[in-house]
Tab-separated table of C-alpha atoms in Angstrom:
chain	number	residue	atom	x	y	z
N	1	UNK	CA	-10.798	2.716	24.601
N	2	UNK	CA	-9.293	0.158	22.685
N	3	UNK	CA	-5.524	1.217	23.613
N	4	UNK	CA	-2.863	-1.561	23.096
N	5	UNK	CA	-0.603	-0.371	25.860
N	6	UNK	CA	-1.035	2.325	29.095
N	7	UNK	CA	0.662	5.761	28.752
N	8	UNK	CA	1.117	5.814	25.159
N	9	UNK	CA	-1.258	7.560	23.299
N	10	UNK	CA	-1.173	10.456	26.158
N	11	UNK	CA	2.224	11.946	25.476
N	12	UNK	CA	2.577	14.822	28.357
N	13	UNK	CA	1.633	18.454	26.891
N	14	UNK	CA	4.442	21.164	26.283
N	15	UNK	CA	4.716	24.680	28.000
N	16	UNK	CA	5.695	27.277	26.156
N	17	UNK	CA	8.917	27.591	27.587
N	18	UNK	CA	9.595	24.010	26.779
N	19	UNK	CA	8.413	24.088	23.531
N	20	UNK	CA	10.662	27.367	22.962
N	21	UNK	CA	13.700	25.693	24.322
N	22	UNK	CA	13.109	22.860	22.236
N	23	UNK	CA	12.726	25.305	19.208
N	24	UNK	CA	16.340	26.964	19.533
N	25	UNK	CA	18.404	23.703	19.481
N	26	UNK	CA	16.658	22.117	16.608
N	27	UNK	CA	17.840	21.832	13.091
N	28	UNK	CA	14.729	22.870	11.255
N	29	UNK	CA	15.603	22.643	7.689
N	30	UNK	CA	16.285	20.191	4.670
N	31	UNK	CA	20.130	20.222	5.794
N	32	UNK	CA	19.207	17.872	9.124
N	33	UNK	CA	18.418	14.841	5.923
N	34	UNK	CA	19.634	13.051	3.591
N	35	UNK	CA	17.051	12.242	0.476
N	36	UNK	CA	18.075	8.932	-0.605
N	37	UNK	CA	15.039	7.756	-2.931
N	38	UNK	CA	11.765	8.845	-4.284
N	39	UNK	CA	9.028	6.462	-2.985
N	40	UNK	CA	5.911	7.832	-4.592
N	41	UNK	CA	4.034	11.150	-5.587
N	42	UNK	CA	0.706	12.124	-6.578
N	43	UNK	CA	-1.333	15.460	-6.778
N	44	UNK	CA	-0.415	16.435	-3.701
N	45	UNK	CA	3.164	16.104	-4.056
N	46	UNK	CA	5.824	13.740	-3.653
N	47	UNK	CA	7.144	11.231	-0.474
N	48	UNK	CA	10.841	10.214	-0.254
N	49	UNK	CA	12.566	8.288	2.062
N	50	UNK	CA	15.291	10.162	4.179
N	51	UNK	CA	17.594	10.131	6.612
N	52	UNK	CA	18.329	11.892	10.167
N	53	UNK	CA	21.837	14.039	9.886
N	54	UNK	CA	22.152	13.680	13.944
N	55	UNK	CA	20.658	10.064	14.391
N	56	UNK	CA	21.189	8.556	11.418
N	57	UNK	CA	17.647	6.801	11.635
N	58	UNK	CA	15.033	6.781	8.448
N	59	UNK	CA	11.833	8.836	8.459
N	60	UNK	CA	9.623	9.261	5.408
N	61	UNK	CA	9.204	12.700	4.575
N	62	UNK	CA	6.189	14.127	2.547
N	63	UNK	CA	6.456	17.188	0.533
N	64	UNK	CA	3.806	19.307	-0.229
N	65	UNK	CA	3.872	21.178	-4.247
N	66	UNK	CA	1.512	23.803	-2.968
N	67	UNK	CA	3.304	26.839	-1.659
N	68	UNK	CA	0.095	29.265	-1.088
N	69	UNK	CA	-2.008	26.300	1.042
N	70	UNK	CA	0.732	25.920	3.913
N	71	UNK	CA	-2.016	26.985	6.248
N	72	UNK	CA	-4.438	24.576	4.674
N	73	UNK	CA	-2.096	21.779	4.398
N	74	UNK	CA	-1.240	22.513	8.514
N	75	UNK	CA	-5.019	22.708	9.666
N	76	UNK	CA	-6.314	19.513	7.591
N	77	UNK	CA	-3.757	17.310	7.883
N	78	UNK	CA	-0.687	18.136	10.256
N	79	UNK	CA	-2.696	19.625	13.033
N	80	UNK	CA	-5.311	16.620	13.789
N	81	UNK	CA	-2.872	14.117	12.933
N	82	UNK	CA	-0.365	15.966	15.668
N	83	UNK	CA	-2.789	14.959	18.612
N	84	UNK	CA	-3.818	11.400	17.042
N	85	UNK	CA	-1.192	9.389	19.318
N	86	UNK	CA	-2.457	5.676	18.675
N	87	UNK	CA	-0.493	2.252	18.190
N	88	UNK	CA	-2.558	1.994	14.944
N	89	UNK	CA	-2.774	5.168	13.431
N	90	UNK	CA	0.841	6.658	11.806
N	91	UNK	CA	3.352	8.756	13.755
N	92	UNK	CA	3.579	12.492	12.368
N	93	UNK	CA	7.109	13.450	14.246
N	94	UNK	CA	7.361	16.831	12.901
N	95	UNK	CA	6.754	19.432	9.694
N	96	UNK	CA	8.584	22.641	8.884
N	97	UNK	CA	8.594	25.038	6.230
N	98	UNK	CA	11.572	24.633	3.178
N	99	UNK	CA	11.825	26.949	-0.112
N	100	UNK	CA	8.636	28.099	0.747
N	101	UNK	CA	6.908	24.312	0.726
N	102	UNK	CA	5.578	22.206	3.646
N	103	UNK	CA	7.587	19.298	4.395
N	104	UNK	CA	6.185	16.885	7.068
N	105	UNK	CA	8.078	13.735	8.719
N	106	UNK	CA	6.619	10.443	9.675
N	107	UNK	CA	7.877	7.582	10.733
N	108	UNK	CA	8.687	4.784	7.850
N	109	UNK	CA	6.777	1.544	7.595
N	110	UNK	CA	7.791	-1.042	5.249
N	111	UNK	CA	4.520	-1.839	2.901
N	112	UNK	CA	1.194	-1.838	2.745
N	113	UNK	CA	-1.896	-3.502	3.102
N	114	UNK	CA	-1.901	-3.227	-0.567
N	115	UNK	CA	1.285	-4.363	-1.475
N	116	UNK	CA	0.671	-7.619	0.981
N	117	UNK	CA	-2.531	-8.517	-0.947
N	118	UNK	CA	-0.267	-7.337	-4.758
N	119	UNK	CA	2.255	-10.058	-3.611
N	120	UNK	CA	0.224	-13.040	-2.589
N	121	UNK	CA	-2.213	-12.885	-5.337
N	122	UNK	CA	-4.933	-13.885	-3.288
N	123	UNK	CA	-6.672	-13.100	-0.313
N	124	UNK	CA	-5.245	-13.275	3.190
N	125	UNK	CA	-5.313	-16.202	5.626
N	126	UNK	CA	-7.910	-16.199	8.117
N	127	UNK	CA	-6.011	-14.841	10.922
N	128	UNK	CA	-4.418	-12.711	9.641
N	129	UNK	CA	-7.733	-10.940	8.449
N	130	UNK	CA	-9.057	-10.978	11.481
N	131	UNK	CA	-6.185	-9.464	13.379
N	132	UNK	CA	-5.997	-6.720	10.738
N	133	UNK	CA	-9.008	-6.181	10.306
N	134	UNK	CA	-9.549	-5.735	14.140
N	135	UNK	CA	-6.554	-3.242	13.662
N	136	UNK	CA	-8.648	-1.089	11.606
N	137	UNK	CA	-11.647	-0.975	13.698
N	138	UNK	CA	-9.293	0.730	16.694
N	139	UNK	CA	-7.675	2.990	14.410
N	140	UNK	CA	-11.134	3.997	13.108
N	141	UNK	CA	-12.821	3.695	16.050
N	142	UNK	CA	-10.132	5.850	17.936
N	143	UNK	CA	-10.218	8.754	15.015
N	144	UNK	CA	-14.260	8.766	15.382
N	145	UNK	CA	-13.749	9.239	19.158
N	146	UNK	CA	-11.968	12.499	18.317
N	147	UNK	CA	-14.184	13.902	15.686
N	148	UNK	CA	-12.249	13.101	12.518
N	149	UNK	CA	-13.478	11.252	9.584
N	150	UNK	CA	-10.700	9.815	7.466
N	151	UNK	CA	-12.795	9.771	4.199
N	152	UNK	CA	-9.756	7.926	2.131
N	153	UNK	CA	-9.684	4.862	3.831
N	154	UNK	CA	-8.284	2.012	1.218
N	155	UNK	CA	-5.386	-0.898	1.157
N	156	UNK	CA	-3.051	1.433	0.120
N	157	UNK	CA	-3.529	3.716	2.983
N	158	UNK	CA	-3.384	1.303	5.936
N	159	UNK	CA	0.845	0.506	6.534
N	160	UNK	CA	2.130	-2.777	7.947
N	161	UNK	CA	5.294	-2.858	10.526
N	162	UNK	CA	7.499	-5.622	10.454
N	163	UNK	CA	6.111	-7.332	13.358
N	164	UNK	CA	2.615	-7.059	11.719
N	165	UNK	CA	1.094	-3.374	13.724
N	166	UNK	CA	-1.256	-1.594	10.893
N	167	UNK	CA	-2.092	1.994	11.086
N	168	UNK	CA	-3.863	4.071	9.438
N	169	UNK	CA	-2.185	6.763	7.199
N	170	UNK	CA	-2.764	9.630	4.606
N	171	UNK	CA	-4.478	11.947	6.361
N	172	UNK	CA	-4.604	14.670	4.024
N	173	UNK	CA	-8.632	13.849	2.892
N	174	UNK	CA	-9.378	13.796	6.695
N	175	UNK	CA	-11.992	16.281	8.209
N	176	UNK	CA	-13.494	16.978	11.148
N	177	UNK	CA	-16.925	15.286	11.381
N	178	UNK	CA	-18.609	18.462	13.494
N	179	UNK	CA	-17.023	20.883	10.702
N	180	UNK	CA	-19.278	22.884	8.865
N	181	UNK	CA	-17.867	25.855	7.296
N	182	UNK	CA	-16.838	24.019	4.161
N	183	UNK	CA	-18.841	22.101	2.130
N	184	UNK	CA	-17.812	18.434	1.557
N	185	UNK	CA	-16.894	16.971	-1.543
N	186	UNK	CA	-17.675	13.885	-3.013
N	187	UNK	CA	-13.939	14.170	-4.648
N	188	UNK	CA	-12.440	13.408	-1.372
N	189	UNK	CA	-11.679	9.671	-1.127
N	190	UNK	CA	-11.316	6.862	-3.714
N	191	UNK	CA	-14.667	6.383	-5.537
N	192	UNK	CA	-14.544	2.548	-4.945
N	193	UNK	CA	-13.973	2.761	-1.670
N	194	UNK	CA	-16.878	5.351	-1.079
N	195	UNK	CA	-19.933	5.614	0.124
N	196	UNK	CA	-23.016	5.860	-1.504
N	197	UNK	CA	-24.056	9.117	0.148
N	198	UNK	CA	-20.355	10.511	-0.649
N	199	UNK	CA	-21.067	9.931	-4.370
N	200	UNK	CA	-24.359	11.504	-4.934
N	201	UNK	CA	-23.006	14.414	-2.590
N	202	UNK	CA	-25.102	14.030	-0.044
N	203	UNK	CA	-23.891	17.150	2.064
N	204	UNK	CA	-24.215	15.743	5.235
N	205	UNK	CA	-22.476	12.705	5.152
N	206	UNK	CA	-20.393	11.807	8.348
N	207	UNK	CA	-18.355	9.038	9.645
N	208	UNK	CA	-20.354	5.942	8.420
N	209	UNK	CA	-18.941	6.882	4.896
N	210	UNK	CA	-15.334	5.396	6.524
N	211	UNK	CA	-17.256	2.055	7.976
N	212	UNK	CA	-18.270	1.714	4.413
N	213	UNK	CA	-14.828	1.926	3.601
N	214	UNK	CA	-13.747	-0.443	6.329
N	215	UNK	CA	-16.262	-3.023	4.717
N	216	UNK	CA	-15.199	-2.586	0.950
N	217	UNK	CA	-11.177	-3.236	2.730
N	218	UNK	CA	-12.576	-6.520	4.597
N	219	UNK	CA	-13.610	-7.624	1.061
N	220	UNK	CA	-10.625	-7.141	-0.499
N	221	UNK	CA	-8.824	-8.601	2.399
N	222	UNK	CA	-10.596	-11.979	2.407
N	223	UNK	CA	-11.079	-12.757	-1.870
N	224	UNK	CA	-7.887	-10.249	-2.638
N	225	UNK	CA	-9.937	-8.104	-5.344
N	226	UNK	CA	-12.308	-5.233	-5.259
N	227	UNK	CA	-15.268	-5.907	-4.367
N	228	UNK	CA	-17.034	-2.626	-6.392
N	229	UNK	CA	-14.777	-1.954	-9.058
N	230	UNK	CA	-16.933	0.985	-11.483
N	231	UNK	CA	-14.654	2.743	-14.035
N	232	UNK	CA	-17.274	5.749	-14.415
N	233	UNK	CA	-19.238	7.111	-11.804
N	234	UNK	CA	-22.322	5.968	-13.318
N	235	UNK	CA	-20.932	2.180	-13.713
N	236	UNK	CA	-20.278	2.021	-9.981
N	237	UNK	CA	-23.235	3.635	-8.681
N	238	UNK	CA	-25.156	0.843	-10.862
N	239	UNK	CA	-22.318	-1.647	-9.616
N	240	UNK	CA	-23.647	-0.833	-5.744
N	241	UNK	CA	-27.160	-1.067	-6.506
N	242	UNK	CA	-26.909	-3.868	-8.311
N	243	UNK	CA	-24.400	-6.218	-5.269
N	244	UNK	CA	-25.515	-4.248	-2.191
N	245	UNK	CA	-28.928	-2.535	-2.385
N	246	UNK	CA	-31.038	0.098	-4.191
N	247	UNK	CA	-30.565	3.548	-2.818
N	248	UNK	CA	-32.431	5.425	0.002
N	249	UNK	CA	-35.000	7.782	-0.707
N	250	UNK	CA	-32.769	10.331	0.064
N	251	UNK	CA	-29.579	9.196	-1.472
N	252	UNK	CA	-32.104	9.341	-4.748
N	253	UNK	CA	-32.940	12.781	-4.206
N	254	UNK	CA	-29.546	13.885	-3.780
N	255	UNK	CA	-28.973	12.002	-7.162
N	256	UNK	CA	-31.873	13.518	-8.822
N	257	UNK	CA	-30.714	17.085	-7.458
N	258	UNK	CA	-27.361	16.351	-9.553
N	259	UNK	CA	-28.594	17.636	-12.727
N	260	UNK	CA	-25.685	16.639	-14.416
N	261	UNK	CA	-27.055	12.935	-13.480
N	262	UNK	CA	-30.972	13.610	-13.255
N	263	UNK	CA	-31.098	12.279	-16.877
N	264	UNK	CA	-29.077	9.076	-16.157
N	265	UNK	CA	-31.724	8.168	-13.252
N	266	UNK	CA	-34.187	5.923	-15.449
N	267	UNK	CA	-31.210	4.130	-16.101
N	268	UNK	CA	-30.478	2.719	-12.805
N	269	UNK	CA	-30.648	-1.055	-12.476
N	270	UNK	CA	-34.296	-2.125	-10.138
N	271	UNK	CA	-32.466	-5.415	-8.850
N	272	UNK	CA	-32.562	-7.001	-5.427
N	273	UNK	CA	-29.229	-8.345	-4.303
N	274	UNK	CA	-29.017	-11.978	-3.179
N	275	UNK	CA	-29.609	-12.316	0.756
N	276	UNK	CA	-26.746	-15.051	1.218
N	277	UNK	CA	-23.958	-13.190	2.731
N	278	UNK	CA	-21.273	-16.143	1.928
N	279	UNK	CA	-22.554	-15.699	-1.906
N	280	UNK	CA	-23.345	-11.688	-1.679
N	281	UNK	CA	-19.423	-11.040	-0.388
N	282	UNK	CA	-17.430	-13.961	-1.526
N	283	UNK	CA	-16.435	-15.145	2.022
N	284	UNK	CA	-16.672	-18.409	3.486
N	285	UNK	CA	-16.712	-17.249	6.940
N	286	UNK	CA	-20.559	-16.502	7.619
N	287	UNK	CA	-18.871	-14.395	10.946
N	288	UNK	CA	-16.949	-12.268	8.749
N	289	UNK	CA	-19.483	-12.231	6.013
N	290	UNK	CA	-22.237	-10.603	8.823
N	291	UNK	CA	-19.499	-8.466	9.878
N	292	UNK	CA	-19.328	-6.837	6.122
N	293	UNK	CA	-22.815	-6.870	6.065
N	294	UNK	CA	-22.954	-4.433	9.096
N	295	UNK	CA	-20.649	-2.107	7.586
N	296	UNK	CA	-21.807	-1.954	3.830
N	297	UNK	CA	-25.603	-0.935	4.534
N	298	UNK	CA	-26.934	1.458	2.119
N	299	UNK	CA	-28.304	3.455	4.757
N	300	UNK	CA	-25.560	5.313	6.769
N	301	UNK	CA	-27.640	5.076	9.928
N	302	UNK	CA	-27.947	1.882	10.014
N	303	UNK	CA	-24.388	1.132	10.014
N	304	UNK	CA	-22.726	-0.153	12.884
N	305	UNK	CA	-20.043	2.021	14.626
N	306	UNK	CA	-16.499	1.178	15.377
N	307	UNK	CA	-17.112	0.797	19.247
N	308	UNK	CA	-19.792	-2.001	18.109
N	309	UNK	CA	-18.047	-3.704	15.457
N	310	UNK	CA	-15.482	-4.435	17.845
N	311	UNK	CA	-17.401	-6.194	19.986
N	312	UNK	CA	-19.302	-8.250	16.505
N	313	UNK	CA	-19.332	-11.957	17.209
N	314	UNK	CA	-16.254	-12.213	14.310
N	315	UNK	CA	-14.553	-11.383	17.557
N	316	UNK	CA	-16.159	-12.423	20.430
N	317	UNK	CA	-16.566	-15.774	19.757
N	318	UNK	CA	-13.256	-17.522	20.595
N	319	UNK	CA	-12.277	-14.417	23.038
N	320	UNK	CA	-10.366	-12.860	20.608
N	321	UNK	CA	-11.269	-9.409	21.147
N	322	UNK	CA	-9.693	-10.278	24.909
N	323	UNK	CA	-6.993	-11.665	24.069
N	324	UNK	CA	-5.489	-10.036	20.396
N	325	UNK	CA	-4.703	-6.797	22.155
N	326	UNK	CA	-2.691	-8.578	24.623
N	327	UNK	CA	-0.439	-10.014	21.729
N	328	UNK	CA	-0.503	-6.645	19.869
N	329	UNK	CA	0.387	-4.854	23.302
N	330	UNK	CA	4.085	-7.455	23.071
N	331	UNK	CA	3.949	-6.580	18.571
N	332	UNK	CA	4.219	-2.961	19.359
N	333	UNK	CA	6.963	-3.537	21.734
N	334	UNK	CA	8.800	-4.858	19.363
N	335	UNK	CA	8.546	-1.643	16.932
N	336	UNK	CA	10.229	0.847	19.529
N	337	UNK	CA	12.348	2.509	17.082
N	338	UNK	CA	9.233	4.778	16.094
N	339	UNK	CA	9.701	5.888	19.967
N	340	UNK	CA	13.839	5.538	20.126
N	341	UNK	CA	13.277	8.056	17.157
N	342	UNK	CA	12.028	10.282	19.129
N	343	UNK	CA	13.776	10.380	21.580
N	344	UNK	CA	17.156	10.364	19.436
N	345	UNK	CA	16.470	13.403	16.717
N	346	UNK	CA	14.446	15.971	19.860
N	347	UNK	CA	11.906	16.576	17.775
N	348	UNK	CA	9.608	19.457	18.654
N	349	UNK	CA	5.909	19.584	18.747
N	350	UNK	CA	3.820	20.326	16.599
N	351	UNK	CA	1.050	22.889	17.934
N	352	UNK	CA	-0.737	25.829	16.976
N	353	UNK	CA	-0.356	27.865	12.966
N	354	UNK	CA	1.247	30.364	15.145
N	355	UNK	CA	3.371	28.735	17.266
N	356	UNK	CA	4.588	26.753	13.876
N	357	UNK	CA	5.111	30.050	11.880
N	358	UNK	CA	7.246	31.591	14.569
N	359	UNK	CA	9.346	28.828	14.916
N	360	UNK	CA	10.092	28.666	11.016
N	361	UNK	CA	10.843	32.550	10.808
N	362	UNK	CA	12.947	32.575	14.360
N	363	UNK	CA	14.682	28.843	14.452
N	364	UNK	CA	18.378	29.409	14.196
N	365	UNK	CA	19.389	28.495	10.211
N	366	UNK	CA	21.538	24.712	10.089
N	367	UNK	CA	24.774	24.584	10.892
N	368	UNK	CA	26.713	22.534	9.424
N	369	UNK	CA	27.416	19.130	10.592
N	370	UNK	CA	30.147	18.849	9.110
N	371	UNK	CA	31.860	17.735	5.626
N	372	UNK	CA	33.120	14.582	6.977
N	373	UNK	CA	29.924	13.660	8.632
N	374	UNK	CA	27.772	14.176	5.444
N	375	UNK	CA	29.762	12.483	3.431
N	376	UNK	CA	29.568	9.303	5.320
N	377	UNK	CA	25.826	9.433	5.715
N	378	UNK	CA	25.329	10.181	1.602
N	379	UNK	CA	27.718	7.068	1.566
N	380	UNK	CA	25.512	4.897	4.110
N	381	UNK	CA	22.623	6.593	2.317
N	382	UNK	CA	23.273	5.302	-1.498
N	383	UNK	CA	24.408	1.623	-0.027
N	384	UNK	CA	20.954	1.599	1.393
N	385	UNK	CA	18.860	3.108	-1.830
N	386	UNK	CA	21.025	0.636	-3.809
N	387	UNK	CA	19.846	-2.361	-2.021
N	388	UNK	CA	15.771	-1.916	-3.439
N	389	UNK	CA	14.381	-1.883	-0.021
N	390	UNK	CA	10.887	-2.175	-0.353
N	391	UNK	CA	9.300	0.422	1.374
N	392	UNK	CA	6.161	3.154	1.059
N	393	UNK	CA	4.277	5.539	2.598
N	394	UNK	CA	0.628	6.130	1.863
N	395	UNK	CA	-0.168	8.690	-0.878
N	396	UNK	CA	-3.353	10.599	-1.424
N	397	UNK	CA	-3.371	9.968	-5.992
């Protein structure tokens, strides 16, 4: 199931009881942190590194500027991400309501894929691409298993621990794959990271449109630059046809159906991308290079799944796939803090809408910890921020 250690994606479910005893003895307002530093912000909002009142540790804490979706912000991207317990996907501790905005805390990671790649200049080494990229496949692989296409999957939104664990963050594009009430959008995701049946709206695109994703990351992994890099919308689709493939029949219909693009259509390049992987992708490795292939097919059917790519001979053939997860089992042991966390600050769970607007109207206000104690944590806090540690959290821009 593609689990780096036993027990710890199954955390034990909360009675009511518990989780109401929990409730009363928990600080759930702003007062519990410190805000030391801004660490990025977008159109969602803003993320800023903070830290705990009653453990001292840091958390990164995401605020959302939209005061009437609270409900929507809860249900698309705090709700699935509450029951997502993986080594490679990011922690979500807890979220509470604050001057009427939603305020969620996750555990802190130092960079990103995409700052890696930004500092070297170049793409990665070899093994390190492969153990990352393997990295992805689980955390992919595991959000498929529970119904939940990511649909923003990019450099930027895959974080790197110290000792090397990736996961998957930024949630707040994610939908369920079996959801059909709302329509989906081809606005969702980062255009050059999407798929081809995202852009022309296909409505019924599903979780190959993150596989594609996961192939346009290995690219930019292995040569360290985009591999489809369109300014305009019409520039990249002609920037796919022209490096990957022409488009379906239906992908074409669902472009023609655009009217807004209907007249563009003639336009499209009729070009037949070169059949040498090593040439087509940039990569060296012919492994790797047939492993890219798999994922960036025009044709969302004919994508391989997670579950399969895992088992591509990229992996297979030196036992790596057998013996990686052993070595990432002893890399996530080494980030317990995310789990001394915790443990330390009692956080409580995050369940139902209901359940999470009771507790924000009945949780006792903050007392106060103190003069003395604040003043040494703001003290701690601005010897920290002063330092320029490097770190970020995922943002949906």
């Amino acid at each position: 199931e593609g689990r780096g250690r036993k027990g710890k994606h199954n955390e034990s479910e909360h009675t009511d009881e518990e989780v109401t005893t929990t409730v009363t003895s928990w600080i759930s307002d702003m007062e519990n942190y410190i805000v030391l530093e801004p660490l990025g912000s977008g159109g969602f909002g803003e993320v800023l590194k903070c830290r705990s009142l009653r453990s001292g540790n840091f958390f990164a804490m995401k605020r959302f500027f939209a005061p009437d979706e609270t409900h929507h912000i809860f249900q698309r991207e705090l709700a699935p991400l509450s029951v997502l317990k993986h080594d490679n996907v990011i922690r979500l501790l807890t979220a509470f309501l604050h001057g009427g905005l939603m305020h969620a805390i996750f555990e802190l990671l130092e960079h990103s894929l995409c700052d890696e790649l930004k500092k070297k200049g170049c793409g990665l080494e070899s093994l390190t691409i492969k153990k990352y990229s393997f990295q992805i496949l689980r955390a992919v692989d595991f959000i498929h298993s529970h119904n939940i296409m990511h649909r923003d999957i990019k450099p930027d939104n895959l974080l790197v621990s110290r000792s090397g664990v990736l996961k998957l963050a930024d949630f707040g594009s994610g939908r369920a794959s079996n959801h059909a009430a709302v329509p989906l959008t081809r606005a969702a995701g980062t255009m050059w990271f999407s798929a081809p049946e995202m852009l022309v709206m296909d409505p019924d695109y599903n979780k190959p449109v993150d596989v594609w994703a996961v192939g346009c990351t290995l690219v930019f992994m292995t040569t360290g630059n985009y591999f489809l890099k369109g300014e305009r919308f019409l520039e990249h689709i002609k920037m796919i046809i022209t490096k990957v493939g022409p488009l379906t029949a239906i992908q074409e219909q669902q472009y023609l159906n655009n009217v807004k693009h209907a007249r563009e259509f003639a336009a499209l390049p009729l070009v037949h991308p070169t059949t040498d992987l090593m040439e087509k992708y940039g990569i060296s490795d012919p492994l790797l290079a047939q492993l890219v292939e798999t994922c960036l097919q025009m044709d969302p059917v004919d994508r391989w799944r997670c579950s399969a790519l895992l088992r591509h001979p990229y992996y297979t053939q030196d036992h790596f796939h057998e013996s990686f997860p052993k070595e990432l089992e002893k890399m996530v042991d080494q980030d317990q803090s995310v789990h001394l966390m915790v443990e330390q600050d009692s956080f409580p769970p995050i369940t139902t809408w209901e359940k999470f607007q009771e507790r924000n109207n009945n949780s006792p206000r903050c007392r106060n910890p103190g003069t003395r104690r604040r003043r040494e944590m703001e003290q701690v806090g601005e010897k920290d921020a002063g330092k320029g540690v490097n770190i970020t959290l995922s943002l949906c821009l």
